[in-house]
mmCIF file of C-alpha atoms in Angstrom:
data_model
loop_
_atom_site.group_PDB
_atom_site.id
_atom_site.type_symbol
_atom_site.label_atom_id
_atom_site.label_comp_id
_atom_site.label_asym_id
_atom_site.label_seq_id
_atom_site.Cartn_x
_atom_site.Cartn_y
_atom_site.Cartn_z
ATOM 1 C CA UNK A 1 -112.666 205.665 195.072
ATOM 2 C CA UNK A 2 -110.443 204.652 197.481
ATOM 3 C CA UNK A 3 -107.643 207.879 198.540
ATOM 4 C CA UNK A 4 -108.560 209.225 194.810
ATOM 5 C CA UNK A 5 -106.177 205.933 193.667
ATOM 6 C CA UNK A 6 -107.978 203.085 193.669
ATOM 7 C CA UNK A 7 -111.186 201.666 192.472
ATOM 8 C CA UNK A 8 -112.073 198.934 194.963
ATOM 9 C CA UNK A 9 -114.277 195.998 194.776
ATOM 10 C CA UNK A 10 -115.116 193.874 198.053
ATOM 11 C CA UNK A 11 -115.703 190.255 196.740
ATOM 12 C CA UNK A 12 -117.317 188.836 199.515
ATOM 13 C CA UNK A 13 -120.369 190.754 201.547
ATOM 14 C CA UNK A 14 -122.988 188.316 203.012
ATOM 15 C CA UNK A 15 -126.550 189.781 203.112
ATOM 16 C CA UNK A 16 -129.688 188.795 204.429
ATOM 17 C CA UNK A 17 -133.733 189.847 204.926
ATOM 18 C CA UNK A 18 -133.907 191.671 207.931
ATOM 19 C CA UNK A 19 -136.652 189.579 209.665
ATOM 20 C CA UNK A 20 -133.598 186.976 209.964
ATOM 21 C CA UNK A 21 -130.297 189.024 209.950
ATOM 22 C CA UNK A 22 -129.779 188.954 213.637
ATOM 23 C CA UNK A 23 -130.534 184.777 213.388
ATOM 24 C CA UNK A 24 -128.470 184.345 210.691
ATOM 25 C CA UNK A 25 -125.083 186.684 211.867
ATOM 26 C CA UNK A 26 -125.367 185.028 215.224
ATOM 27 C CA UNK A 27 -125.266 181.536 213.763
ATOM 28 C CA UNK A 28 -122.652 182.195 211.569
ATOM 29 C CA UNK A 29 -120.646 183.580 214.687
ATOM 30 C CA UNK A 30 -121.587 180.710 217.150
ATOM 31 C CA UNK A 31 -120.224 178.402 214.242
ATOM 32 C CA UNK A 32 -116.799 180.248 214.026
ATOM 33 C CA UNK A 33 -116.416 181.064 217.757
ATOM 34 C CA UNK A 34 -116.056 184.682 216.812
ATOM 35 C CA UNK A 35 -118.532 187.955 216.542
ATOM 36 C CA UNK A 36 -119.524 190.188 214.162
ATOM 37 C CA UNK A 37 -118.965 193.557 213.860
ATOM 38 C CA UNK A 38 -121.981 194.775 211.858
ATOM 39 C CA UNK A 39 -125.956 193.737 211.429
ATOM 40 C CA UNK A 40 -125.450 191.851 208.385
ATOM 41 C CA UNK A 41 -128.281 194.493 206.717
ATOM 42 C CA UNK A 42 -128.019 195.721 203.192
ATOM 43 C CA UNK A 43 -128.200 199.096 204.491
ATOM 44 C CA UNK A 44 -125.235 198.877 206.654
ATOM 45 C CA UNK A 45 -122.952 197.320 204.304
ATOM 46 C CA UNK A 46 -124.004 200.524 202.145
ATOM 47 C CA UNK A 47 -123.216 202.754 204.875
ATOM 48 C CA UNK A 48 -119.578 200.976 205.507
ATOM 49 C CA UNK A 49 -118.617 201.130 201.187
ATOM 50 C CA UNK A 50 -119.299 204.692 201.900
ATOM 51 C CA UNK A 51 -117.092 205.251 204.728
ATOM 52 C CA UNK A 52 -114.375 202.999 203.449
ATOM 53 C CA UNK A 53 -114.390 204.244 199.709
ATOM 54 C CA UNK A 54 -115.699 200.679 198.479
ATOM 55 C CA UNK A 55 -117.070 201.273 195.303
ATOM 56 C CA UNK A 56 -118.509 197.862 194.770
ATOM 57 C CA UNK A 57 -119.817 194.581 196.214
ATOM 58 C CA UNK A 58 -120.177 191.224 195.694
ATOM 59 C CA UNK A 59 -123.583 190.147 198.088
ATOM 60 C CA UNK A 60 -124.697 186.325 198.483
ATOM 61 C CA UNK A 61 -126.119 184.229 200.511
ATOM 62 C CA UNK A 62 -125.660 179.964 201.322
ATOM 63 C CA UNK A 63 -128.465 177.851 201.095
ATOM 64 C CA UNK A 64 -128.392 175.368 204.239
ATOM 65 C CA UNK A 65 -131.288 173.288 202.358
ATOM 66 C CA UNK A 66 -132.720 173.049 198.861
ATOM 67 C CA UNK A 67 -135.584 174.562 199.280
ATOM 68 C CA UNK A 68 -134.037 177.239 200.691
ATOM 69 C CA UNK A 69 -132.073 178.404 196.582
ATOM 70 C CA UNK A 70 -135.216 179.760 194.829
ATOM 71 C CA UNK A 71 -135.970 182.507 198.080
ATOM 72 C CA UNK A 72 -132.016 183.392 198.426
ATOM 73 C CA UNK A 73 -131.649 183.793 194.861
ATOM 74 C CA UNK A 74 -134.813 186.023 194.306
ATOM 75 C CA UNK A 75 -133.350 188.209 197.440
ATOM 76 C CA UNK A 76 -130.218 188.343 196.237
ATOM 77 C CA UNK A 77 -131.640 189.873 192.698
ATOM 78 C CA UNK A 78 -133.712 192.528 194.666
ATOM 79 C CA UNK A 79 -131.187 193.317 196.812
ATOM 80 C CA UNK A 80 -128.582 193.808 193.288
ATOM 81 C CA UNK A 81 -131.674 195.742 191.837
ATOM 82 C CA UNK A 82 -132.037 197.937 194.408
ATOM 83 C CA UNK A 83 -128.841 199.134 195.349
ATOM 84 C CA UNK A 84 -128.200 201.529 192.071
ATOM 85 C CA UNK A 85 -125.632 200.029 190.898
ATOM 86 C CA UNK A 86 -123.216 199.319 193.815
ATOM 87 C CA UNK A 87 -123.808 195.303 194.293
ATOM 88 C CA UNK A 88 -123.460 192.368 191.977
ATOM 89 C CA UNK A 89 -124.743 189.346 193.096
ATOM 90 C CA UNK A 90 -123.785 185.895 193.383
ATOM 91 C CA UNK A 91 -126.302 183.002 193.165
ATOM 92 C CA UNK A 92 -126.432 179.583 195.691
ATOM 93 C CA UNK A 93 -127.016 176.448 195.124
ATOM 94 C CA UNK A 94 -127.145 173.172 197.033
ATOM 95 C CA UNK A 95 -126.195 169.741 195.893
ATOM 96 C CA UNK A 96 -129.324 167.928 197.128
ATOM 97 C CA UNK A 97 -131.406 169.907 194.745
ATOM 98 C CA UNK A 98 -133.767 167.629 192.519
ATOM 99 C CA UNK A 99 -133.248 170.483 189.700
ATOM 100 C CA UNK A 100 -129.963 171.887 189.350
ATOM 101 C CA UNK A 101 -130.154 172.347 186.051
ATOM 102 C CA UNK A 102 -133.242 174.788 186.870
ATOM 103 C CA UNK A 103 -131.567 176.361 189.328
ATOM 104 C CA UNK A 104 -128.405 176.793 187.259
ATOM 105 C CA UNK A 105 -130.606 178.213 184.088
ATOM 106 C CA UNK A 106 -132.462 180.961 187.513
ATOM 107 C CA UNK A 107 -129.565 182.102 187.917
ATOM 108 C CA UNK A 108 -128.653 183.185 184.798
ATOM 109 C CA UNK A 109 -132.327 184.567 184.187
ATOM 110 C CA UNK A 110 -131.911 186.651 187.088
ATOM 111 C CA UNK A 111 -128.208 187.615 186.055
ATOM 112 C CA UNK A 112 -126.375 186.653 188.718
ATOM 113 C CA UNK A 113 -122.553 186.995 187.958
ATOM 114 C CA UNK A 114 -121.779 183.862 189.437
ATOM 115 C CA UNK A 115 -122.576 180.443 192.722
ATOM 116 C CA UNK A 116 -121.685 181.437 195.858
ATOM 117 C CA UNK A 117 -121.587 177.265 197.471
ATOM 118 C CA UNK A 118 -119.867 177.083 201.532
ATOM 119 C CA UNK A 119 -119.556 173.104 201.773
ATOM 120 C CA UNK A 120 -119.006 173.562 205.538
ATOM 121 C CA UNK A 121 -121.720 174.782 206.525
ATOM 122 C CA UNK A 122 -123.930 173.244 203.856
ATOM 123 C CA UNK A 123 -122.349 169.916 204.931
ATOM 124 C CA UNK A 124 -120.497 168.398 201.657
ATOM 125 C CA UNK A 125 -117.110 167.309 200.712
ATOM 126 C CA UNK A 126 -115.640 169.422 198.090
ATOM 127 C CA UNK A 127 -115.168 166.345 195.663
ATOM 128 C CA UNK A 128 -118.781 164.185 196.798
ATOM 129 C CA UNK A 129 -119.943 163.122 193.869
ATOM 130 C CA UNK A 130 -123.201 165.393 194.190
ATOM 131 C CA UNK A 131 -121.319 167.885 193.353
ATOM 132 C CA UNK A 132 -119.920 166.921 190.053
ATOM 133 C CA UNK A 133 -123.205 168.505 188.250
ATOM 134 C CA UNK A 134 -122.485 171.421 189.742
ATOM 135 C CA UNK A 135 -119.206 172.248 188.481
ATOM 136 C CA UNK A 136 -120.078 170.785 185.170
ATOM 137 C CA UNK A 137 -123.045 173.074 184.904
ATOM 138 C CA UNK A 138 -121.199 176.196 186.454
ATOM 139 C CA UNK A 139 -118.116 175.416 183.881
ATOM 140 C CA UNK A 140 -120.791 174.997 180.842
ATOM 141 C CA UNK A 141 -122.553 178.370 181.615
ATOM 142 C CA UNK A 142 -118.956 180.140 182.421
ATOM 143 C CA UNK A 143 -120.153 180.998 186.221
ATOM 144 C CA UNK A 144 -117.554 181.018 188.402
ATOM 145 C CA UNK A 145 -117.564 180.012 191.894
ATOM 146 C CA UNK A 146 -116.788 181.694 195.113
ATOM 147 C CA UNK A 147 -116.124 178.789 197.645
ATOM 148 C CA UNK A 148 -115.626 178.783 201.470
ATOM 149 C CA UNK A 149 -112.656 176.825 201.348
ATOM 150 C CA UNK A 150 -110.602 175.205 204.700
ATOM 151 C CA UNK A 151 -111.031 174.761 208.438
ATOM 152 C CA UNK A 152 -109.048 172.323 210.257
ATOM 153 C CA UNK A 153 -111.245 170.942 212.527
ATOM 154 C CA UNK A 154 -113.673 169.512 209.179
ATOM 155 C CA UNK A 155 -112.719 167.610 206.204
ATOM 156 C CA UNK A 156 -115.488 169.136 203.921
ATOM 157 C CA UNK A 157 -113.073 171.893 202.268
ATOM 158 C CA UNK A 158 -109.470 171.625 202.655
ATOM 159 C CA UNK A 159 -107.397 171.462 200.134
ATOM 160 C CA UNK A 160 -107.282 167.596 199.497
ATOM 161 C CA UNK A 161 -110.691 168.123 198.722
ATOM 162 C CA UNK A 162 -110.420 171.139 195.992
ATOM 163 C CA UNK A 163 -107.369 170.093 194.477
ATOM 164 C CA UNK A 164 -108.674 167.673 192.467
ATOM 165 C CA UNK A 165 -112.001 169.372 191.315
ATOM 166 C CA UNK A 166 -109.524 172.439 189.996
ATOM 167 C CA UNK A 167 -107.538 169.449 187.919
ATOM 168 C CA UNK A 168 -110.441 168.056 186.660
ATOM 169 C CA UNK A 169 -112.353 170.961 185.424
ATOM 170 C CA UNK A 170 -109.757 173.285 184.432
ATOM 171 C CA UNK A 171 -112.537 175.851 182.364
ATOM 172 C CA UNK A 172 -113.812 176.461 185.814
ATOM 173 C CA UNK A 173 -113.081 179.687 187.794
ATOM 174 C CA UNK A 174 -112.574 178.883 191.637
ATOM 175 C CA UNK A 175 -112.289 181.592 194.230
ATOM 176 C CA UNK A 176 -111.287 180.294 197.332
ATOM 177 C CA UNK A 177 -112.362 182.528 200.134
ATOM 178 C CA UNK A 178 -109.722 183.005 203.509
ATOM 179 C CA UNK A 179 -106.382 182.768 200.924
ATOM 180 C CA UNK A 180 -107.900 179.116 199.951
ATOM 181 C CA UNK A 181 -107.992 178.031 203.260
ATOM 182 C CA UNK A 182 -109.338 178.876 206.117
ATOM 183 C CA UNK A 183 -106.820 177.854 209.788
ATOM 184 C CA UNK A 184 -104.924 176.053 207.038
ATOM 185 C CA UNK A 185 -103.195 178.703 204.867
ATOM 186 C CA UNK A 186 -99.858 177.202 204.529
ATOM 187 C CA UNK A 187 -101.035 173.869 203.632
ATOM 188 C CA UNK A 188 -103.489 175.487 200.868
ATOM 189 C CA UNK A 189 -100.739 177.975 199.923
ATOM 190 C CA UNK A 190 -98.378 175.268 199.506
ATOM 191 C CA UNK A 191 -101.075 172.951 197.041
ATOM 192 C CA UNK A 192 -103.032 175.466 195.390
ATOM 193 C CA UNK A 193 -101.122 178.212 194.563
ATOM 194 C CA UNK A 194 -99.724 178.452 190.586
ATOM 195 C CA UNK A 195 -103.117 176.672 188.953
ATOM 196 C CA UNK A 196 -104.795 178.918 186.688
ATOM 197 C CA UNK A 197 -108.134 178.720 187.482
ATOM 198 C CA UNK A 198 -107.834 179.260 190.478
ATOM 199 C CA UNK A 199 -108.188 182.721 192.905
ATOM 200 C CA UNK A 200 -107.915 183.881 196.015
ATOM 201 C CA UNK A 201 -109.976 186.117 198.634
ATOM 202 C CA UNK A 202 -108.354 188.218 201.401
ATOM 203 C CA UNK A 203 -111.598 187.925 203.582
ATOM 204 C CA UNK A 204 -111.109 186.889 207.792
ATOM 205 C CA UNK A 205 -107.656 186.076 207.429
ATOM 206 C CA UNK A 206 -105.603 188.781 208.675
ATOM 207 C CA UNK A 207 -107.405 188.977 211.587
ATOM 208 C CA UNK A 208 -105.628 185.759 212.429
ATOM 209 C CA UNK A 209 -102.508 185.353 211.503
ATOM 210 C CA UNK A 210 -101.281 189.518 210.751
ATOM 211 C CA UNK A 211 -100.353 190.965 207.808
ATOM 212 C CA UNK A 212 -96.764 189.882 207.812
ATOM 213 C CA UNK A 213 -97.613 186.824 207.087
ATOM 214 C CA UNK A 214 -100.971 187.883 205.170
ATOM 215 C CA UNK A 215 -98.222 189.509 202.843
ATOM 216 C CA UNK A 216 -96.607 186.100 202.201
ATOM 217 C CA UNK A 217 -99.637 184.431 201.221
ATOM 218 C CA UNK A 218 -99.921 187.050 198.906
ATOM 219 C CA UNK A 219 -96.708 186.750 197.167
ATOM 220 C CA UNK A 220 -96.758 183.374 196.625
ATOM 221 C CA UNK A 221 -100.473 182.882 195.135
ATOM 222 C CA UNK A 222 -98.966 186.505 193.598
ATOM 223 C CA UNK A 223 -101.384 189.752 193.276
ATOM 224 C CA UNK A 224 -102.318 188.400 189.433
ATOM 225 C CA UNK A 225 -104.637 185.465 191.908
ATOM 226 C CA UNK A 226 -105.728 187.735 195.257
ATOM 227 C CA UNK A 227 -109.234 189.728 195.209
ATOM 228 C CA UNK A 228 -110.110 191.603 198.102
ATOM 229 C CA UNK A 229 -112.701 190.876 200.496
ATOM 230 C CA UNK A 230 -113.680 191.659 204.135
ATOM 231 C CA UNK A 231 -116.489 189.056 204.830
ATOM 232 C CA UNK A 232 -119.115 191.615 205.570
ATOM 233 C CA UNK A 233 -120.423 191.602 208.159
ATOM 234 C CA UNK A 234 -117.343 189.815 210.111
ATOM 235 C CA UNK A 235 -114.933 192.906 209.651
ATOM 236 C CA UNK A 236 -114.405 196.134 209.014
ATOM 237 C CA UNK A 237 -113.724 197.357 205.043
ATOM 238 C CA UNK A 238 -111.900 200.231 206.047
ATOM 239 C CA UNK A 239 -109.278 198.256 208.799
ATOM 240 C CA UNK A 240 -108.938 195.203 206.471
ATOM 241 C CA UNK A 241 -107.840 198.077 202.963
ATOM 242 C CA UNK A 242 -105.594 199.458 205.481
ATOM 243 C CA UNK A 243 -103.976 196.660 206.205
ATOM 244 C CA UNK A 244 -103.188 195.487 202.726
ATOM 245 C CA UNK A 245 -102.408 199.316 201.883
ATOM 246 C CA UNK A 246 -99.613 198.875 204.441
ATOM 247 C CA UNK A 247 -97.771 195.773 202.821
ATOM 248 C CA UNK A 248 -95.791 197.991 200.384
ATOM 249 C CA UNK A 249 -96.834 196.169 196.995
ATOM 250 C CA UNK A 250 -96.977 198.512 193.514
ATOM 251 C CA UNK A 251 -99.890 200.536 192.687
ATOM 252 C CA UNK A 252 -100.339 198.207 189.685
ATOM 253 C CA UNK A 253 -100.452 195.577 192.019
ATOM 254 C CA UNK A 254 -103.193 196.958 194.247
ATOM 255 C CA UNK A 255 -105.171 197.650 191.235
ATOM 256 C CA UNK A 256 -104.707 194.091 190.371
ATOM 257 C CA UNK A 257 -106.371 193.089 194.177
ATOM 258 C CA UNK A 258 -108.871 195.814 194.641
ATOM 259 C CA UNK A 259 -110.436 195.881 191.665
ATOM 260 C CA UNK A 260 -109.344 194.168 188.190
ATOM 261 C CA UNK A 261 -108.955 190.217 189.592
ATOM 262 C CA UNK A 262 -112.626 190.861 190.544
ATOM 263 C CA UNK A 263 -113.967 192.424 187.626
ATOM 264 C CA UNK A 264 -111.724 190.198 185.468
ATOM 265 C CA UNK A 265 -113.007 186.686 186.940
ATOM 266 C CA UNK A 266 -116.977 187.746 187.429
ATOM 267 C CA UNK A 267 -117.430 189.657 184.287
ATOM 268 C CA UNK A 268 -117.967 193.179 185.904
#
């Protein structure tokens, strides 16, 4: 527990096999121009919850293909089941899938606490109509979604493109990761904040623009709408609590962001 204060939840950790780690960290950093601090390893993420006082993490992985959901959601249920405790998981899906309906109904079987989808780097526009079963399906079986949302050099998941899908299926829990908008977090501040199904993550953000103006994002989505997140293995836990711990909000408030938003919207 976090200083003897706070329970903390990190909403965002990306894991992966260890025969493909390396592969996978080193894409993920030669996609965002930048370069991770850790292995991406189940082990290591352990290792930094227990240095930082993390008590508990949200792992997932992104499927880049559809045959590629059934093996990342049978890791991701090891992984949960053999960390004691400590991880939840998050499922993936893909909108090319000939059976989303099957791979909605694996999920649930394997009691993932939610769809993990990153329409960047899986290649689809927030609102494509291949999507549309998936937030119909996630909506019917109350699964939210955690969602890579903006980057300004793409037009797959600004916020033109989430907007509507929030309006349109307004029983449907969206977290958008990077304060709803990643290198556009004005713009998404501006048209996403004050909707009620709708969350944010803290994850590779401050990094980027500091935590003066980290702190304004946070007023105006308000701590009631931010859950933390670091973006394992991109940054440190410890650094990125620090930071936040270091904007002055209340202690109710930072129970609000390190731990109850989470719980609260993924049924901990």
């Amino acid at each position: 527990m976090l200083l003897d204060k706070y329970k903390v939840i990190d909403a965002h950790c990306h894991v992966y096999p260890e025969k493909i780690a390396s592969a996978a960290v080193n894409a993920t950093d030669a996609f965002y121009g930048v370069r991770s601090q850790f292995d991406g390893s189940t082990e290591c993420l352990l290792n930094q919850m227990a240095e930082s006082g993390v008590d508990h993490a949200l792992v997932q992985s992104v499927a880049t293909t559809p045959k590629q959901v059934k093996s990342i959601n049978n890791f991701i249920a090891k992984t949960v089941s053999e960390a004691n405790g400590r991880f939840t998981g998050l499922g993936t899906l893909h909108p090319d899938s000939e059976d989303l309906e099957g791979d909605v109904e694996e999920i649930l079987r394997l009691n993932l606490k939610g769809v993990k989808l990153h329409p960047d780097i899986q290649k689809f526009k927030i609102d494509d109509y291949r999507c549309l079963k998936i937030y119909e399906l996630c909506e019917k079986n109350h699964l939210p979604i955690l969602m890579h949302t903006g980057d300004s050099r793409y037009d797959f998941s600004n916020p033109n493109r989430l907007l509507p899908v929030l309006e349109i299926y307004t029983s449907l829990v969206i977290v958008g990761g990077h304060f709803g908008g990643y290198s556009v977090w004005d713009e998404a501040a501006e048209k996403l904040s004050g909707l009620d199904n709708f969350y944010v993550d803290t994850s590779s953000t401050m990094a980027f623009i500091g935590k003066d103006r980290a702190k304004k994002l946070i007023e105006r989505y308000t701590p009631d709408k931010v859950i933390y997140a670091s973006d394992y293995p991109m940054y440190p836990q410890k650094e990125e609590l620090e930071t936040l711990l270091e904007m002055g909000f209340s202690e109710h408030q930072y129970k609000k962001m390190f731990y109850e938003n989470a719980k609260k919207v993924f049924g901990l």
